[in-house]
Amino acid sequence: MKHKNRIAIVTGSAQGIGAAIARKLSSEGASVVIADINGEGAAEVAASLPDALAVTVDTSSEDQVNAMVDACIGRFGKVDILVNNAAIVPFTEWDDIDFAEWRRIMSVNLDGVFLTSRSVYPHMRDAAYGRIVNIASNVFVAGTPNLAHYVASKGGVVGFTRALATELGKYGITVNAVAPGLTETEGTIASPHAEAFDFVQSLQAIPRRGLATDIAPAVAFLTSEEAAWVTGSLLVVDGGHTRH
Ligand code: NAD
Ligand code: 4PL
């Protein structure tokens, strides 16, 4: 039970990779806040886990993020782990991205990571313990097409991860990023990305589809106590697609 007595917030955990991370941390003993803009989906995941709390939150809203962290502290008294997983995964040709769409992706995928990190920080600093894991993507390594705004947002997430790791190391807080490759989730299956699985599989060292349960163990390592010496890193989890 590597995460016994640990309290974790996982954003975007009503489905997909976030739900798999929440289930994994819960199975290792953590109490998990299932935080998602889809409150109904969050409630369903929370109901399936022991001692989980569902919170409806738009992670791009400063007020809602602060209320989410208050709800966690109110229920559990602390926050040990933050997993920034919530994101929009778009599919838009580069010259069809208008400025409003660019801003929408940045506000959820990048601003949201800043807002949640800033909000949990005082609690982690005062406890002299914290684990922050940001979900990036291997598109930052590969420069994948039809996602330019998303690729830029994930590059921002990797940069912010490194800077925050530098700032927070002295407080016992580690900050790392995990970069999945194309992964079968409710989101990708329902989008044009579904068409890419065969091609991406042909590029991978391991020739099968990536699943959400392939990503969760990498996150669970970085959120564990024993990963104390790993900070500012980017762990690519993509079946050897990019070999980064
Ligand atoms: P998904 O679309 O299946 O699920 C995303 C979840 O985030 C949903 O429950 C959604 O309601 C929630 N969400 C969206 N916007 C939100 C907001 N503003 N506030 C709170 N919650 C919000 O996504 P997924 O495929 O599971 O991807 C999860 C993470 O993994 C994302 O960060 C994504 O960029 C990353 N990722 C996914 C893949 C992939 O191929 N699936 C590959 C690399 C990285
Ligand atoms: C390889 O993060 O990593 C498509 C869509 N293809 O969101 C991703 C790859 C997508 C990816 C991603």
mmCIF file of C-alpha atoms and ligand atoms in Angstrom:
data_model
loop_
_atom_site.group_PDB
_atom_site.id
_atom_site.type_symbol
_atom_site.label_atom_id
_atom_site.label_comp_id
_atom_site.label_asym_id
_atom_site.label_seq_id
_atom_site.Cartn_x
_atom_site.Cartn_y
_atom_site.Cartn_z
ATOM 1 C CA MET A 1 0.000 0.000 0.000
ATOM 2 C CA LYS A 2 2.441 2.623 -1.283
ATOM 3 C CA HIS A 3 -0.078 5.457 -1.013
ATOM 4 C CA LYS A 4 -1.553 4.598 2.399
ATOM 5 C CA ASN A 5 -2.850 7.700 4.226
ATOM 6 C CA ARG A 6 -2.077 9.879 1.220
ATOM 7 C CA ILE A 7 -4.571 12.376 -0.170
ATOM 8 C CA ALA A 8 -4.539 12.911 -3.931
ATOM 9 C CA ILE A 9 -6.327 15.334 -6.234
ATOM 10 C CA VAL A 10 -6.593 14.007 -9.805
ATOM 11 C CA THR A 11 -8.076 16.480 -12.291
ATOM 12 C CA GLY A 12 -10.008 15.261 -15.311
ATOM 13 C CA SER A 13 -10.591 11.922 -13.584
ATOM 14 C CA ALA A 14 -14.205 11.290 -14.624
ATOM 15 C CA GLN A 15 -12.896 9.151 -17.504
ATOM 16 C CA GLY A 16 -9.856 8.066 -19.500
ATOM 17 C CA ILE A 17 -6.304 8.363 -18.221
ATOM 18 C CA GLY A 18 -7.382 10.443 -15.198
ATOM 19 C CA ALA A 19 -9.846 7.780 -14.034
ATOM 20 C CA ALA A 20 -7.168 5.080 -14.439
ATOM 21 C CA ILE A 21 -4.747 7.157 -12.344
ATOM 22 C CA ALA A 22 -7.390 7.708 -9.658
ATOM 23 C CA ARG A 23 -8.160 3.967 -9.538
ATOM 24 C CA LYS A 24 -4.466 3.070 -9.323
ATOM 25 C CA LEU A 25 -3.724 5.522 -6.482
ATOM 26 C CA SER A 26 -6.871 4.364 -4.672
ATOM 27 C CA SER A 27 -5.838 0.706 -5.054
ATOM 28 C CA GLU A 28 -2.543 1.617 -3.347
ATOM 29 C CA GLY A 29 -4.331 3.195 -0.385
ATOM 30 C CA ALA A 30 -4.851 6.856 -1.295
ATOM 31 C CA SER A 31 -8.032 8.826 -0.756
ATOM 32 C CA VAL A 32 -8.694 10.558 -4.056
ATOM 33 C CA VAL A 33 -10.504 13.745 -5.073
ATOM 34 C CA ILE A 34 -12.166 13.038 -8.428
ATOM 35 C CA ALA A 35 -12.118 16.550 -9.883
ATOM 36 C CA ASP A 36 -13.761 17.111 -13.251
ATOM 37 C CA ILE A 37 -15.898 19.596 -15.173
ATOM 38 C CA ASN A 38 -18.207 16.608 -15.741
ATOM 39 C CA GLY A 39 -19.672 16.386 -12.234
ATOM 40 C CA GLU A 40 -21.908 13.416 -13.040
ATOM 41 C CA GLY A 41 -18.992 11.344 -14.372
ATOM 42 C CA ALA A 42 -16.862 12.365 -11.396
ATOM 43 C CA ALA A 43 -19.582 11.232 -8.988
ATOM 44 C CA GLU A 44 -19.755 7.839 -10.732
ATOM 45 C CA VAL A 45 -16.002 7.245 -10.468
ATOM 46 C CA ALA A 46 -15.957 8.450 -6.844
ATOM 47 C CA ALA A 47 -18.838 6.122 -5.941
ATOM 48 C CA SER A 48 -16.804 3.152 -7.241
ATOM 49 C CA LEU A 49 -13.838 3.890 -4.948
ATOM 50 C CA PRO A 50 -13.450 3.786 -1.160
ATOM 51 C CA ASP A 51 -13.216 7.212 0.534
ATOM 52 C CA ALA A 52 -13.205 9.270 -2.684
ATOM 53 C CA LEU A 53 -14.661 12.780 -3.048
ATOM 54 C CA ALA A 54 -16.181 14.070 -6.292
ATOM 55 C CA VAL A 55 -15.738 17.766 -7.050
ATOM 56 C CA THR A 56 -17.140 19.591 -10.067
ATOM 57 C CA VAL A 57 -14.500 22.039 -11.288
ATOM 58 C CA ASP A 58 -13.384 23.867 -14.401
ATOM 59 C CA THR A 59 -9.629 23.865 -13.860
ATOM 60 C CA SER A 60 -9.256 27.027 -15.969
ATOM 61 C CA SER A 61 -11.283 28.989 -13.368
ATOM 62 C CA GLU A 62 -9.237 30.407 -10.496
ATOM 63 C CA ASP A 63 -12.232 30.574 -8.136
ATOM 64 C CA GLN A 64 -13.370 27.034 -8.909
ATOM 65 C CA VAL A 65 -9.849 25.656 -8.463
ATOM 66 C CA ASN A 66 -9.497 27.336 -5.072
ATOM 67 C CA ALA A 67 -12.905 25.942 -4.055
ATOM 68 C CA MET A 68 -11.766 22.450 -5.148
ATOM 69 C CA VAL A 69 -8.672 22.630 -2.939
ATOM 70 C CA ASP A 70 -10.769 23.998 -0.046
ATOM 71 C CA ALA A 71 -13.146 21.031 -0.475
ATOM 72 C CA CYS A 72 -10.199 18.618 -0.324
ATOM 73 C CA ILE A 73 -8.779 20.249 2.801
ATOM 74 C CA GLY A 74 -12.262 20.391 4.367
ATOM 75 C CA ARG A 75 -12.843 16.681 3.830
ATOM 76 C CA PHE A 76 -9.348 15.208 4.271
ATOM 77 C CA GLY A 77 -7.346 17.927 6.092
ATOM 78 C CA LYS A 78 -4.406 17.925 3.647
ATOM 79 C CA VAL A 79 -3.281 17.357 0.077
ATOM 80 C CA ASP A 80 -0.175 15.227 -0.566
ATOM 81 C CA ILE A 81 -0.521 14.621 -4.299
ATOM 82 C CA LEU A 82 -1.726 16.687 -7.250
ATOM 83 C CA VAL A 83 -2.069 15.074 -10.667
ATOM 84 C CA ASN A 84 -2.793 17.648 -13.379
ATOM 85 C CA ASN A 85 -4.484 15.486 -15.992
ATOM 86 C CA ALA A 86 -7.463 17.591 -17.154
ATOM 87 C CA ALA A 87 -6.992 18.812 -20.718
ATOM 88 C CA ILE A 88 -8.752 19.309 -24.004
ATOM 89 C CA VAL A 89 -7.389 17.055 -26.760
ATOM 90 C CA PRO A 90 -8.346 18.812 -30.002
ATOM 91 C CA PHE A 91 -7.903 17.859 -33.645
ATOM 92 C CA THR A 92 -7.624 20.977 -35.803
ATOM 93 C CA GLU A 93 -5.538 21.667 -38.883
ATOM 94 C CA TRP A 94 -3.047 24.382 -38.117
ATOM 95 C CA ASP A 95 -4.634 27.089 -40.306
ATOM 96 C CA ASP A 96 -8.118 26.379 -38.927
ATOM 97 C CA ILE A 97 -7.043 27.291 -35.377
ATOM 98 C CA ASP A 98 -8.484 30.734 -34.656
ATOM 99 C CA PHE A 99 -7.302 32.827 -31.731
ATOM 100 C CA ALA A 100 -10.313 31.985 -29.542
ATOM 101 C CA GLU A 101 -9.610 28.262 -29.977
ATOM 102 C CA TRP A 102 -5.883 28.797 -29.295
ATOM 103 C CA ARG A 103 -6.765 30.623 -26.053
ATOM 104 C CA ARG A 104 -9.308 27.940 -25.022
ATOM 105 C CA ILE A 105 -6.693 25.207 -25.282
ATOM 106 C CA MET A 106 -4.079 27.289 -23.456
ATOM 107 C CA SER A 107 -6.480 28.224 -20.671
ATOM 108 C CA VAL A 108 -7.439 24.644 -19.828
ATOM 109 C CA ASN A 109 -4.223 22.795 -20.688
ATOM 110 C CA LEU A 110 -1.666 25.313 -19.382
ATOM 111 C CA ASP A 111 -3.369 27.960 -17.204
ATOM 112 C CA GLY A 112 -5.191 25.173 -15.353
ATOM 113 C CA VAL A 113 -1.892 23.554 -14.353
ATOM 114 C CA PHE A 114 -0.645 26.864 -12.964
ATOM 115 C CA LEU A 115 -3.866 27.536 -11.035
ATOM 116 C CA THR A 116 -4.065 24.124 -9.343
ATOM 117 C CA SER A 117 -0.339 24.114 -8.498
ATOM 118 C CA ARG A 118 -0.530 27.574 -6.953
ATOM 119 C CA SER A 119 -3.597 26.612 -4.953
ATOM 120 C CA VAL A 120 -2.176 23.399 -3.402
ATOM 121 C CA TYR A 121 1.283 24.896 -2.842
ATOM 122 C CA PRO A 122 0.774 26.548 0.599
ATOM 123 C CA HIS A 123 -0.606 23.278 1.976
ATOM 124 C CA MET A 124 2.287 21.200 0.632
ATOM 125 C CA ARG A 125 4.879 23.745 1.756
ATOM 126 C CA ASP A 126 3.481 23.848 5.303
ATOM 127 C CA ALA A 127 3.465 20.026 5.421
ATOM 128 C CA ALA A 128 7.004 19.921 3.927
ATOM 129 C CA TYR A 129 5.771 17.199 1.558
ATOM 130 C CA GLY A 130 4.249 17.101 -1.889
ATOM 131 C CA ARG A 131 4.122 15.263 -5.196
ATOM 132 C CA ILE A 132 2.937 17.105 -8.307
ATOM 133 C CA VAL A 133 2.684 15.180 -11.583
ATOM 134 C CA ASN A 134 1.642 16.974 -14.753
ATOM 135 C CA ILE A 135 0.309 14.965 -17.683
ATOM 136 C CA ALA A 136 2.054 16.244 -20.810
ATOM 137 C CA SER A 137 2.167 14.288 -24.100
ATOM 138 C CA ASN A 138 4.724 12.787 -26.430
ATOM 139 C CA VAL A 139 3.440 15.221 -29.076
ATOM 140 C CA PHE A 140 5.841 17.686 -27.435
ATOM 141 C CA VAL A 141 8.674 15.361 -28.502
ATOM 142 C CA ALA A 142 7.224 14.346 -31.894
ATOM 143 C CA GLY A 143 5.677 17.645 -33.066
ATOM 144 C CA THR A 144 2.544 15.734 -34.092
ATOM 145 C CA PRO A 145 0.328 17.480 -36.719
ATOM 146 C CA ASN A 146 -3.267 18.765 -36.317
ATOM 147 C CA LEU A 147 -2.649 19.771 -32.715
ATOM 148 C CA ALA A 148 -0.363 22.839 -32.854
ATOM 149 C CA HIS A 149 -2.108 24.671 -29.994
ATOM 150 C CA TYR A 150 -2.179 21.466 -27.939
ATOM 151 C CA VAL A 151 1.509 20.746 -28.665
ATOM 152 C CA ALA A 152 2.391 24.291 -27.570
ATOM 153 C CA SER A 153 0.302 23.929 -24.394
ATOM 154 C CA LYS A 154 2.067 20.665 -23.505
ATOM 155 C CA GLY A 155 5.458 22.285 -24.165
ATOM 156 C CA GLY A 156 4.380 24.946 -21.686
ATOM 157 C CA VAL A 157 3.463 22.243 -19.183
ATOM 158 C CA VAL A 158 6.940 20.667 -19.496
ATOM 159 C CA GLY A 159 8.628 24.063 -19.061
ATOM 160 C CA PHE A 160 6.487 24.927 -16.054
ATOM 161 C CA THR A 161 7.231 21.499 -14.544
ATOM 162 C CA ARG A 162 10.975 22.206 -14.685
ATOM 163 C CA ALA A 163 10.670 25.724 -13.263
ATOM 164 C CA LEU A 164 8.363 24.663 -10.427
ATOM 165 C CA ALA A 165 10.620 21.722 -9.557
ATOM 166 C CA THR A 166 13.438 24.232 -9.072
ATOM 167 C CA GLU A 167 11.315 26.460 -6.842
ATOM 168 C CA LEU A 168 9.822 23.709 -4.671
ATOM 169 C CA GLY A 169 12.634 21.179 -4.149
ATOM 170 C CA LYS A 170 13.694 22.811 -0.891
ATOM 171 C CA TYR A 171 10.225 22.210 0.566
ATOM 172 C CA GLY A 172 10.159 18.441 -0.016
ATOM 173 C CA ILE A 173 7.882 18.859 -3.020
ATOM 174 C CA THR A 174 8.734 17.119 -6.298
ATOM 175 C CA VAL A 175 7.299 18.173 -9.642
ATOM 176 C CA ASN A 176 7.467 15.859 -12.659
ATOM 177 C CA ALA A 177 5.748 15.325 -15.993
ATOM 178 C CA VAL A 178 4.521 12.135 -17.660
ATOM 179 C CA ALA A 179 4.187 12.139 -21.451
ATOM 180 C CA PRO A 180 1.815 9.461 -22.748
ATOM 181 C CA GLY A 181 1.675 8.545 -26.404
ATOM 182 C CA LEU A 182 -1.588 7.963 -28.244
ATOM 183 C CA THR A 183 -3.801 6.142 -25.734
ATOM 184 C CA GLU A 184 -7.229 4.557 -26.047
ATOM 185 C CA THR A 185 -9.646 6.631 -23.938
ATOM 186 C CA GLU A 186 -13.247 7.811 -24.219
ATOM 187 C CA GLY A 187 -11.818 11.063 -25.609
ATOM 188 C CA THR A 188 -9.573 9.685 -28.362
ATOM 189 C CA ILE A 189 -12.016 6.964 -29.390
ATOM 190 C CA ALA A 190 -14.718 9.577 -30.029
ATOM 191 C CA SER A 191 -12.452 11.929 -32.020
ATOM 192 C CA PRO A 192 -10.539 11.917 -35.343
ATOM 193 C CA HIS A 193 -7.540 10.623 -33.330
ATOM 194 C CA ALA A 194 -9.247 7.209 -33.479
ATOM 195 C CA GLU A 195 -8.057 6.999 -37.107
ATOM 196 C CA ALA A 196 -4.401 7.336 -36.044
ATOM 197 C CA PHE A 197 -4.048 4.200 -33.916
ATOM 198 C CA ASP A 198 -2.818 1.884 -36.693
ATOM 199 C CA PHE A 199 -0.247 4.373 -37.994
ATOM 200 C CA VAL A 200 1.038 5.250 -34.513
ATOM 201 C CA GLN A 201 1.223 1.549 -33.636
ATOM 202 C CA SER A 202 3.493 1.041 -36.673
ATOM 203 C CA LEU A 203 5.919 3.582 -35.151
ATOM 204 C CA GLN A 204 5.954 2.039 -31.662
ATOM 205 C CA ALA A 205 8.562 -0.454 -30.430
ATOM 206 C CA ILE A 206 5.715 -2.409 -28.822
ATOM 207 C CA PRO A 207 3.052 -3.125 -31.467
ATOM 208 C CA ARG A 208 -0.274 -2.753 -29.653
ATOM 209 C CA ARG A 209 -2.637 0.021 -28.564
ATOM 210 C CA GLY A 210 -1.712 2.069 -25.507
ATOM 211 C CA LEU A 211 -4.298 1.872 -22.719
ATOM 212 C CA ALA A 212 -5.042 4.226 -19.822
ATOM 213 C CA THR A 213 -3.880 1.456 -17.465
ATOM 214 C CA ASP A 214 -0.452 1.601 -19.190
ATOM 215 C CA ILE A 215 -0.036 5.231 -18.072
ATOM 216 C CA ALA A 216 -1.235 5.052 -14.452
ATOM 217 C CA PRO A 217 1.722 3.030 -13.003
ATOM 218 C CA ALA A 218 4.261 5.618 -14.203
ATOM 219 C CA VAL A 219 2.265 8.324 -12.459
ATOM 220 C CA ALA A 220 1.933 6.192 -9.323
ATOM 221 C CA PHE A 221 5.715 5.789 -9.169
ATOM 222 C CA LEU A 222 6.293 9.547 -9.349
ATOM 223 C CA THR A 223 3.605 10.250 -6.715
ATOM 224 C CA SER A 224 5.090 7.698 -4.318
ATOM 225 C CA GLU A 225 7.287 8.539 -1.332
ATOM 226 C CA GLU A 226 10.157 6.515 -2.789
ATOM 227 C CA ALA A 227 10.424 8.768 -5.871
ATOM 228 C CA ALA A 228 11.797 11.516 -3.600
ATOM 229 C CA TRP A 229 14.981 12.034 -5.662
ATOM 230 C CA VAL A 230 13.189 12.395 -9.011
ATOM 231 C CA THR A 231 12.138 15.958 -9.821
ATOM 232 C CA GLY A 232 11.918 18.163 -12.897
ATOM 233 C CA SER A 233 11.870 15.070 -15.105
ATOM 234 C CA LEU A 234 9.808 14.086 -18.142
ATOM 235 C CA LEU A 235 8.893 10.394 -18.242
ATOM 236 C CA VAL A 236 7.700 9.332 -21.701
ATOM 237 C CA VAL A 237 5.245 6.407 -21.598
ATOM 238 C CA ASP A 238 4.417 5.602 -25.214
ATOM 239 C CA GLY A 239 5.347 1.987 -26.045
ATOM 240 C CA GLY A 240 8.597 3.238 -27.556
ATOM 241 C CA HIS A 241 6.946 5.520 -30.143
ATOM 242 C CA THR A 242 9.397 8.387 -29.662
ATOM 243 C CA ARG A 243 12.197 6.579 -27.759
ATOM 244 C CA HIS A 244 12.839 9.861 -25.935
HETATM 245 P P1 NAD B 1 -10.434 12.493 -22.122
HETATM 246 O O1 NAD B 1 -10.913 13.551 -23.050
HETATM 247 O O2 NAD B 1 -10.893 11.092 -22.330
HETATM 248 O O3 NAD B 1 -10.775 12.914 -20.610
HETATM 249 C C1 NAD B 1 -10.458 14.190 -20.158
HETATM 250 C C2 NAD B 1 -11.218 14.489 -18.894
HETATM 251 O O4 NAD B 1 -10.875 15.838 -18.513
HETATM 252 C C3 NAD B 1 -12.731 14.454 -19.083
HETATM 253 O O5 NAD B 1 -13.339 13.764 -17.997
HETATM 254 C C4 NAD B 1 -13.118 15.922 -19.110
HETATM 255 O O6 NAD B 1 -14.434 16.181 -18.621
HETATM 256 C C5 NAD B 1 -12.053 16.534 -18.216
HETATM 257 N N1 NAD B 1 -11.870 17.969 -18.467
HETATM 258 C C6 NAD B 1 -11.767 18.591 -19.660
HETATM 259 N N2 NAD B 1 -11.665 19.916 -19.501
HETATM 260 C C7 NAD B 1 -11.722 20.149 -18.173
HETATM 261 C C8 NAD B 1 -11.685 21.323 -17.380
HETATM 262 N N3 NAD B 1 -11.608 22.549 -17.920
HETATM 263 N N4 NAD B 1 -11.749 21.191 -16.030
HETATM 264 C C9 NAD B 1 -11.862 19.963 -15.465
HETATM 265 N N5 NAD B 1 -11.911 18.825 -16.160
HETATM 266 C C10 NAD B 1 -11.858 18.914 -17.499
HETATM 267 O O7 NAD B 1 -8.839 12.616 -22.117
HETATM 268 P P2 NAD B 1 -7.688 11.495 -22.007
HETATM 269 O O8 NAD B 1 -7.478 10.937 -23.360
HETATM 270 O O9 NAD B 1 -7.964 10.607 -20.861
HETATM 271 O O10 NAD B 1 -6.442 12.435 -21.685
HETATM 272 C C11 NAD B 1 -6.095 12.740 -20.340
HETATM 273 C C12 NAD B 1 -4.776 13.477 -20.301
HETATM 274 O O11 NAD B 1 -3.787 12.736 -20.983
HETATM 275 C C13 NAD B 1 -4.784 14.847 -20.950
HETATM 276 O O12 NAD B 1 -3.896 15.709 -20.250
HETATM 277 C C14 NAD B 1 -4.237 14.566 -22.329
HETATM 278 O O13 NAD B 1 -3.672 15.728 -22.917
HETATM 279 C C15 NAD B 1 -3.200 13.533 -21.990
HETATM 280 N N6 NAD B 1 -2.816 12.669 -23.103
HETATM 281 C C16 NAD B 1 -3.730 11.889 -23.720
HETATM 282 C C17 NAD B 1 -3.316 11.081 -24.766
HETATM 283 C C18 NAD B 1 -4.276 10.183 -25.476
HETATM 284 O O14 NAD B 1 -3.938 9.726 -26.584
HETATM 285 N N7 NAD B 1 -5.428 9.859 -24.901
HETATM 286 C C19 NAD B 1 -1.974 11.083 -25.178
HETATM 287 C C20 NAD B 1 -1.080 11.906 -24.511
HETATM 288 C C21 NAD B 1 -1.512 12.703 -23.476
HETATM 289 C C1 4PL B 2 0.906 10.389 -30.613
HETATM 290 O O1 4PL B 2 -1.622 13.473 -26.749
HETATM 291 O O2 4PL B 2 0.380 11.614 -28.088
HETATM 292 C C2 4PL B 2 -2.453 11.841 -31.036
HETATM 293 C C3 4PL B 2 -3.827 13.211 -29.346
HETATM 294 N N1 4PL B 2 -1.282 11.191 -31.262
HETATM 295 O O3 4PL B 2 -3.431 13.637 -28.049
HETATM 296 C C4 4PL B 2 -2.208 13.173 -27.774
HETATM 297 C C5 4PL B 2 -0.343 11.121 -30.314
HETATM 298 C C6 4PL B 2 -2.660 12.459 -29.836
HETATM 299 C C7 4PL B 2 -0.533 11.707 -29.071
HETATM 300 C C8 4PL B 2 -1.728 12.410 -28.864
#
